[in-house]
Amino acid sequence: MVTRITKNISLVAEHLKQGGIAAVPTETVYGLAANALNPEAVLKIYQTKRRPTFNPLIVHLNNTDDLGKYVSYVPKSAFKLMQKYSPGALTFVLKKKRTIPDIVTAGLDTVAIRFPKHRVMNSLIEQCRFPLCAPSANRFGKISPTTAHEVKQDLDVLIEFILDGGRSNLGIESTVVAFDRNVPVILRYGAVTQEQIESVCGKVKSTRNLTIISPGMIKDHYAPQTPLLLYEGNLSSLKELKWDITTLFLKRGQSLRDFSSELFTRLRKADRKNAEYIVAALVDNNGIGRAINDRLKKASSGFLVLEGGEFKIRKKS
Ligand code: AMP
Ligand code: MG
């Protein structure tokens, strides 16, 4: 199959209406989309990504008025968050109606819903007249793509169309939030920060001690081919390291927001250098820093540590 990069929204809408799948642009990362109401089409996403079917998908809508067709209940705090951050990079896990096929939610009785903020994506949903499932357009466990070209590197020959909508300006996935009665629980850190959520509905609950499950919270993800090691020591001491490494650090004076938006692209670039290891450092664990650290930890295979004046690798447990 030849993979075409196109800007023709109607062409891709037609393909999706026929039960096909296509890569699509969003403001977070590029997604691999199918009609969320068509189980056979959704199955093609899992097969193409080689994503385990226990890992549920996010359903994208372009209009909050449609919500009632797919979910049975919206807690007050979810409603407030929706007013403030939708459209945007916040995904809501809510009780589902039977209109959403089981394959979309991996059999759970909840569905994850997001309203993207991207002109091309919203116009595509508009033309399709059905919601789109769209997990990141990469093989399962690999680095998420933020341009049409990066999608082609991963899924060339496997899909017919990549709808080009420019670079994803956020460059990192959405924040996934569930609700324990009326209290938000962050299941995945992402582009909307915990602080932004708390400014609307007060303290969020931690996922520890909770029964809410998110089957997609797998420890290893976003992984480059080159093993990535996290380094917590003094950066200047790395000069002593004689190994063949390439580094991935916050640049001097760079904001965490800017670092998060280029993280996946820099990870890909680092990977292409074919060094023996990529060495990366975590950032301050607040704001968007939590999402950055989550991705770096999942992408890593261990730690680089300096012990007794010698560099060693400590494997991730
Ligand atoms: P992805 O599509 O790969 O960006 O990931 C979607 C994330 O949302 C995964 O971490 C899933 O586990 C999570 N998710 C999707 N649907 C649900 C759900 N119904 N309940 C809990 N987590 C969900
Ligand atoms: Mg993904």
Coordinates of C-alpha atoms and ligand atoms in Angstrom, one line a residue:
M1 CA 0.0 0.0 0.0
V2 CA 1.3 3.4 -0.9
T3 CA 1.0 6.0 1.9
R4 CA -0.1 9.4 0.8
I5 CA 0.4 12.6 2.7
T6 CA -2.6 14.9 1.8
K7 CA -4.3 18.1 2.9
N8 CA -7.6 17.0 1.4
I9 CA -10.0 16.7 4.3
S10 CA -12.9 15.4 2.2
L11 CA -10.8 12.7 0.7
V12 CA -9.9 11.4 4.2
A13 CA -13.5 11.8 5.4
E14 CA -14.7 9.6 2.6
H15 CA -12.1 7.0 3.4
L16 CA -13.2 6.9 7.1
K17 CA -16.8 6.7 6.0
Q18 CA -16.0 3.5 4.1
G19 CA -14.6 2.0 7.3
G20 CA -10.9 2.8 6.6
I21 CA -8.3 4.3 9.0
A22 CA -6.1 7.3 8.5
A23 CA -3.6 9.4 10.4
V24 CA -4.9 12.8 11.4
P25 CA -3.5 15.9 13.0
T26 CA -4.4 17.2 16.4
E27 CA -2.9 19.8 18.7
T28 CA -1.5 17.2 21.0
V29 CA 0.1 14.5 18.7
Y30 CA -1.0 12.9 15.4
G31 CA -3.7 10.2 15.8
L32 CA -4.6 7.1 13.9
A33 CA -8.3 7.6 13.4
A34 CA -11.4 5.4 12.7
N35 CA -15.1 5.8 13.1
A36 CA -15.6 5.2 16.8
L37 CA -19.1 3.7 16.1
N38 CA -17.8 1.0 13.7
P39 CA -16.1 -1.9 15.5
E40 CA -14.5 -3.4 12.4
A41 CA -12.9 0.0 11.6
V42 CA -11.7 0.4 15.2
L43 CA -10.2 -3.1 15.1
K44 CA -7.9 -1.9 12.3
I45 CA -6.4 0.7 14.6
Y46 CA -5.4 -2.0 17.2
Q47 CA -4.0 -4.2 14.4
T48 CA -2.0 -1.5 12.7
K49 CA -0.6 -0.1 15.9
R50 CA -0.2 -3.6 17.3
R51 CA -1.8 -2.2 20.4
P52 CA -3.1 -4.7 23.0
T53 CA -6.9 -4.7 22.9
F54 CA -7.0 -4.2 26.7
N55 CA -5.8 -0.6 26.2
P56 CA -8.9 1.6 25.5
L57 CA -9.1 4.4 23.0
I58 CA -10.0 8.1 23.3
V59 CA -13.1 9.2 21.4
H60 CA -12.9 12.6 19.8
L61 CA -15.9 14.9 19.4
N62 CA -16.1 18.4 17.9
N63 CA -19.1 19.5 19.9
T64 CA -20.0 19.3 23.6
D65 CA -23.7 19.1 22.5
D66 CA -23.1 15.6 21.3
L67 CA -21.8 14.3 24.7
G68 CA -25.2 13.1 25.8
K69 CA -25.3 10.6 22.9
Y70 CA -22.3 8.8 24.3
V71 CA -22.2 9.3 28.1
S72 CA -24.8 8.7 30.7
Y73 CA -23.6 11.1 33.4
V74 CA -21.3 14.1 33.7
P75 CA -20.2 15.1 37.2
K76 CA -20.4 18.8 38.1
S77 CA -16.6 19.1 38.3
A78 CA -16.2 17.5 34.8
F79 CA -18.7 20.0 33.5
K80 CA -16.7 22.9 35.0
L81 CA -13.5 21.6 33.5
M82 CA -15.1 21.1 30.2
Q83 CA -16.3 24.7 30.2
K84 CA -12.8 25.9 30.9
Y85 CA -10.5 23.5 28.9
S86 CA -12.6 22.2 26.1
P87 CA -11.8 22.3 23.3
G88 CA -8.4 21.4 24.4
A89 CA -5.9 18.8 25.7
L90 CA -8.1 17.4 28.5
T91 CA -9.6 13.9 28.2
F92 CA -12.6 13.0 30.4
V93 CA -13.3 9.4 31.5
L94 CA -17.1 9.2 32.0
K95 CA -19.8 6.5 32.3
K96 CA -20.6 5.3 28.8
K97 CA -23.8 4.6 26.9
R98 CA -24.3 1.5 24.8
T99 CA -23.8 3.6 21.6
I100 CA -20.0 3.2 22.2
P101 CA -18.8 -0.2 21.1
D102 CA -17.0 -2.4 23.6
I103 CA -13.9 -2.6 21.5
V104 CA -13.4 1.2 22.0
T105 CA -13.3 0.9 25.8
A106 CA -11.7 -2.5 26.1
G107 CA -15.0 -3.7 27.7
L108 CA -14.9 -1.0 30.5
D109 CA -18.2 0.8 31.4
T110 CA -16.5 4.1 31.0
V111 CA -15.4 6.0 27.9
A112 CA -12.6 8.5 27.4
I113 CA -13.8 11.6 25.5
R114 CA -11.8 14.6 24.2
F115 CA -12.7 17.7 22.2
P116 CA -9.6 18.6 20.2
K117 CA -8.6 22.1 19.4
H118 CA -7.4 21.7 15.8
R119 CA -9.1 23.2 12.8
V120 CA -8.4 20.3 10.4
M121 CA -9.3 17.6 12.9
N122 CA -12.6 19.4 13.8
S123 CA -13.5 19.9 10.2
L124 CA -12.8 16.2 9.5
I125 CA -15.1 15.2 12.4
E126 CA -17.7 17.6 11.0
Q127 CA -17.6 16.1 7.6
C128 CA -17.6 12.5 8.9
R129 CA -20.6 13.1 11.2
F130 CA -19.4 10.4 13.6
P131 CA -16.9 10.6 16.5
L132 CA -13.3 9.5 15.8
C133 CA -11.1 7.2 17.9
A134 CA -7.6 8.3 17.5
P135 CA -4.7 7.0 19.6
S136 CA -1.3 8.2 18.7
A137 CA -0.3 7.3 15.1
N138 CA 2.7 5.1 16.0
R139 CA 3.4 1.4 16.6
F140 CA 2.5 0.6 20.2
G141 CA 5.1 1.5 22.7
K142 CA 7.0 3.8 20.4
I143 CA 7.5 7.6 20.3
S144 CA 4.4 9.6 19.4
P145 CA 4.5 11.6 16.1
T146 CA 4.0 15.3 15.9
T147 CA 4.2 15.8 12.2
A148 CA 2.9 14.0 9.1
H149 CA 6.5 13.1 8.1
E150 CA 7.1 11.5 11.5
V151 CA 3.9 9.4 11.0
K152 CA 5.2 8.3 7.7
Q153 CA 8.5 7.1 9.3
D154 CA 6.5 4.8 11.6
L155 CA 3.4 3.7 9.5
D156 CA 4.6 3.9 5.9
V157 CA 2.9 1.3 3.7
L158 CA 0.6 0.3 6.6
I159 CA -2.0 3.1 6.0
E160 CA -3.3 4.8 2.9
F161 CA -3.7 8.4 4.1
I162 CA -1.9 10.8 6.4
L163 CA -3.9 14.1 6.7
D164 CA -1.3 16.9 7.0
G165 CA -2.3 19.6 9.4
G166 CA 1.1 21.0 10.2
R167 CA 3.1 20.3 13.4
S168 CA 1.1 19.5 16.5
N169 CA 1.7 22.6 18.5
L170 CA 1.5 21.0 22.0
G171 CA 3.5 18.0 21.0
I172 CA 2.5 16.0 24.1
E173 CA -0.6 13.9 24.8
S174 CA -3.7 15.1 26.6
T175 CA -4.2 14.8 30.3
V176 CA -6.6 12.0 31.2
V177 CA -8.9 12.7 34.1
A178 CA -11.5 10.3 35.7
F179 CA -13.9 11.2 38.5
D180 CA -14.3 9.7 41.9
R181 CA -17.8 10.9 42.6
N182 CA -17.1 14.6 41.9
V183 CA -13.4 14.7 42.5
P184 CA -11.0 14.6 39.6
V185 CA -8.3 11.8 39.5
I186 CA -5.5 12.3 37.0
L187 CA -4.9 9.0 35.2
R188 CA -2.2 10.4 32.9
Y189 CA -0.3 13.6 33.1
G190 CA -0.4 15.6 29.9
A191 CA -0.6 19.1 28.4
V192 CA -3.2 20.4 30.8
T193 CA -1.5 20.6 34.2
Q194 CA -2.6 19.4 37.6
E195 CA -2.4 23.1 38.8
Q196 CA -4.8 24.1 36.0
I197 CA -7.3 21.4 37.0
E198 CA -7.0 22.3 40.7
S199 CA -7.7 26.0 39.9
V200 CA -11.1 24.9 38.7
C201 CA -12.1 22.2 41.1
G202 CA -9.8 22.1 44.1
K203 CA -7.4 19.3 45.1
V204 CA -7.3 16.3 42.8
K205 CA -7.1 12.7 44.2
S206 CA -4.1 10.6 43.6
T207 CA -4.4 7.3 41.8
R208 CA -2.9 5.5 44.7
N209 CA -5.5 3.8 47.0
L210 CA -8.0 4.1 44.2
T211 CA -10.0 1.4 42.4
I212 CA -10.2 3.4 39.1
I213 CA -8.2 1.5 36.6
S214 CA -6.6 2.8 33.5
P215 CA -5.4 -0.2 31.6
G216 CA -3.2 1.9 29.4
M217 CA -0.9 3.0 32.2
I218 CA 1.9 0.7 31.1
K219 CA 5.3 1.4 32.5
D220 CA 7.3 1.2 29.3
H221 CA 6.2 3.4 26.4
Y222 CA 7.4 6.1 24.1
A223 CA 10.6 4.1 23.7
P224 CA 13.4 4.9 21.3
Q225 CA 15.5 2.1 19.8
T226 CA 18.5 3.4 21.6
P227 CA 18.3 2.7 25.3
L228 CA 17.5 5.8 27.3
L229 CA 19.1 6.3 30.7
L230 CA 18.0 8.8 33.3
Y231 CA 20.8 10.7 35.0
E232 CA 20.2 12.5 38.3
G233 CA 23.7 13.7 38.9
N234 CA 25.6 16.8 38.1
L235 CA 25.5 17.4 34.3
S236 CA 29.1 18.7 34.3
S237 CA 30.4 15.4 35.6
L238 CA 29.1 13.7 32.4
K239 CA 32.2 15.1 30.7
E240 CA 34.1 12.4 32.5
L241 CA 32.0 9.7 30.8
K242 CA 33.8 8.1 27.9
W243 CA 30.8 6.1 26.5
D244 CA 29.2 6.8 23.2
I245 CA 26.2 8.9 24.4
T246 CA 23.9 11.6 23.1
T247 CA 22.1 13.8 25.6
L248 CA 18.5 15.1 25.9
F249 CA 18.3 18.0 28.4
L250 CA 16.3 21.1 29.0
K251 CA 18.2 23.9 27.2
R252 CA 19.5 26.8 29.2
G253 CA 16.7 29.3 29.6
Q254 CA 14.1 27.1 27.9
S255 CA 10.6 27.0 29.4
L256 CA 9.2 23.6 30.4
R257 CA 6.3 24.2 28.0
D258 CA 8.7 24.6 25.1
F259 CA 10.7 21.6 26.1
S260 CA 7.5 19.5 26.3
S261 CA 6.4 20.6 22.8
E262 CA 9.7 19.4 21.3
L263 CA 10.3 16.4 23.5
F264 CA 9.2 13.7 21.1
T265 CA 10.9 15.2 18.1
R266 CA 14.2 15.6 20.0
L267 CA 13.8 12.0 21.2
R268 CA 13.5 10.9 17.6
K269 CA 16.6 13.0 16.6
A270 CA 18.6 11.6 19.5
D271 CA 17.6 8.1 18.4
R272 CA 18.8 8.7 14.8
K273 CA 22.3 9.5 16.1
N274 CA 22.8 5.8 16.7
A275 CA 24.8 6.4 19.9
E276 CA 25.0 3.6 22.4
Y277 CA 22.8 5.4 24.9
I278 CA 20.6 8.5 25.1
V279 CA 21.2 10.2 28.5
A280 CA 18.3 12.4 29.7
A281 CA 17.6 14.3 32.9
L282 CA 14.2 14.7 34.6
V283 CA 12.9 18.2 35.2
D284 CA 11.2 20.0 38.1
N285 CA 8.2 17.9 38.9
N286 CA 5.5 20.5 38.7
G287 CA 3.2 22.0 36.0
I288 CA 3.9 20.5 32.6
G289 CA 7.1 19.0 34.2
R290 CA 5.0 16.1 35.5
A291 CA 4.0 15.1 32.0
I292 CA 7.6 15.5 30.7
N293 CA 8.9 13.3 33.6
D294 CA 6.2 10.7 33.0
R295 CA 7.2 10.4 29.3
L296 CA 10.9 10.3 30.1
K297 CA 10.5 7.6 32.8
K298 CA 8.4 5.4 30.5
A299 CA 10.8 5.9 27.6
S300 CA 13.8 4.9 29.8
S301 CA 15.3 1.5 30.4
G302 CA 17.3 2.5 33.5
F303 CA 19.5 5.0 35.3
L304 CA 23.0 6.2 34.7
V305 CA 24.6 6.4 38.2
L306 CA 27.9 7.6 39.4
E307 CA 29.1 5.3 42.2
G308 CA 32.6 5.5 43.8
G309 CA 33.8 7.7 40.9
E310 CA 32.6 5.1 38.3
F311 CA 29.6 5.3 36.0
K312 CA 27.2 2.4 36.1
I313 CA 23.8 1.4 34.7
R314 CA 21.0 0.6 37.1
K315 CA 18.2 -1.3 35.3
K316 CA 14.6 0.0 35.7
S317 CA 12.8 -2.2 38.3
Ligands
AMP1 P1 -3.6 7.0 24.1 O1 -4.8 6.8 23.2 O2 -2.6 5.9 23.8 O3 -3.1 8.4 24.1 O4 -4.0 6.6 25.6 C1 -5.3 6.8 26.1 C2 -5.1 6.7 27.5 O5 -6.4 6.9 28.1 C3 -4.6 5.4 28.0 O6 -3.7 5.6 29.0 C4 -5.8 4.7 28.5 O7 -5.6 3.8 29.6 C5 -6.7 5.9 29.0 N1 -8.1 5.5 28.9 C6 -8.8 5.5 27.8 N2 -10.1 5.1 28.1 C7 -10.1 4.9 29.4 C8 -11.2 4.4 30.3 N3 -12.4 4.1 29.9 N4 -10.8 4.3 31.6 C9 -9.6 4.6 32.0 N5 -8.6 5.1 31.2 C10 -8.9 5.2 29.9
MG2 MG 0.3 6.6 22.3

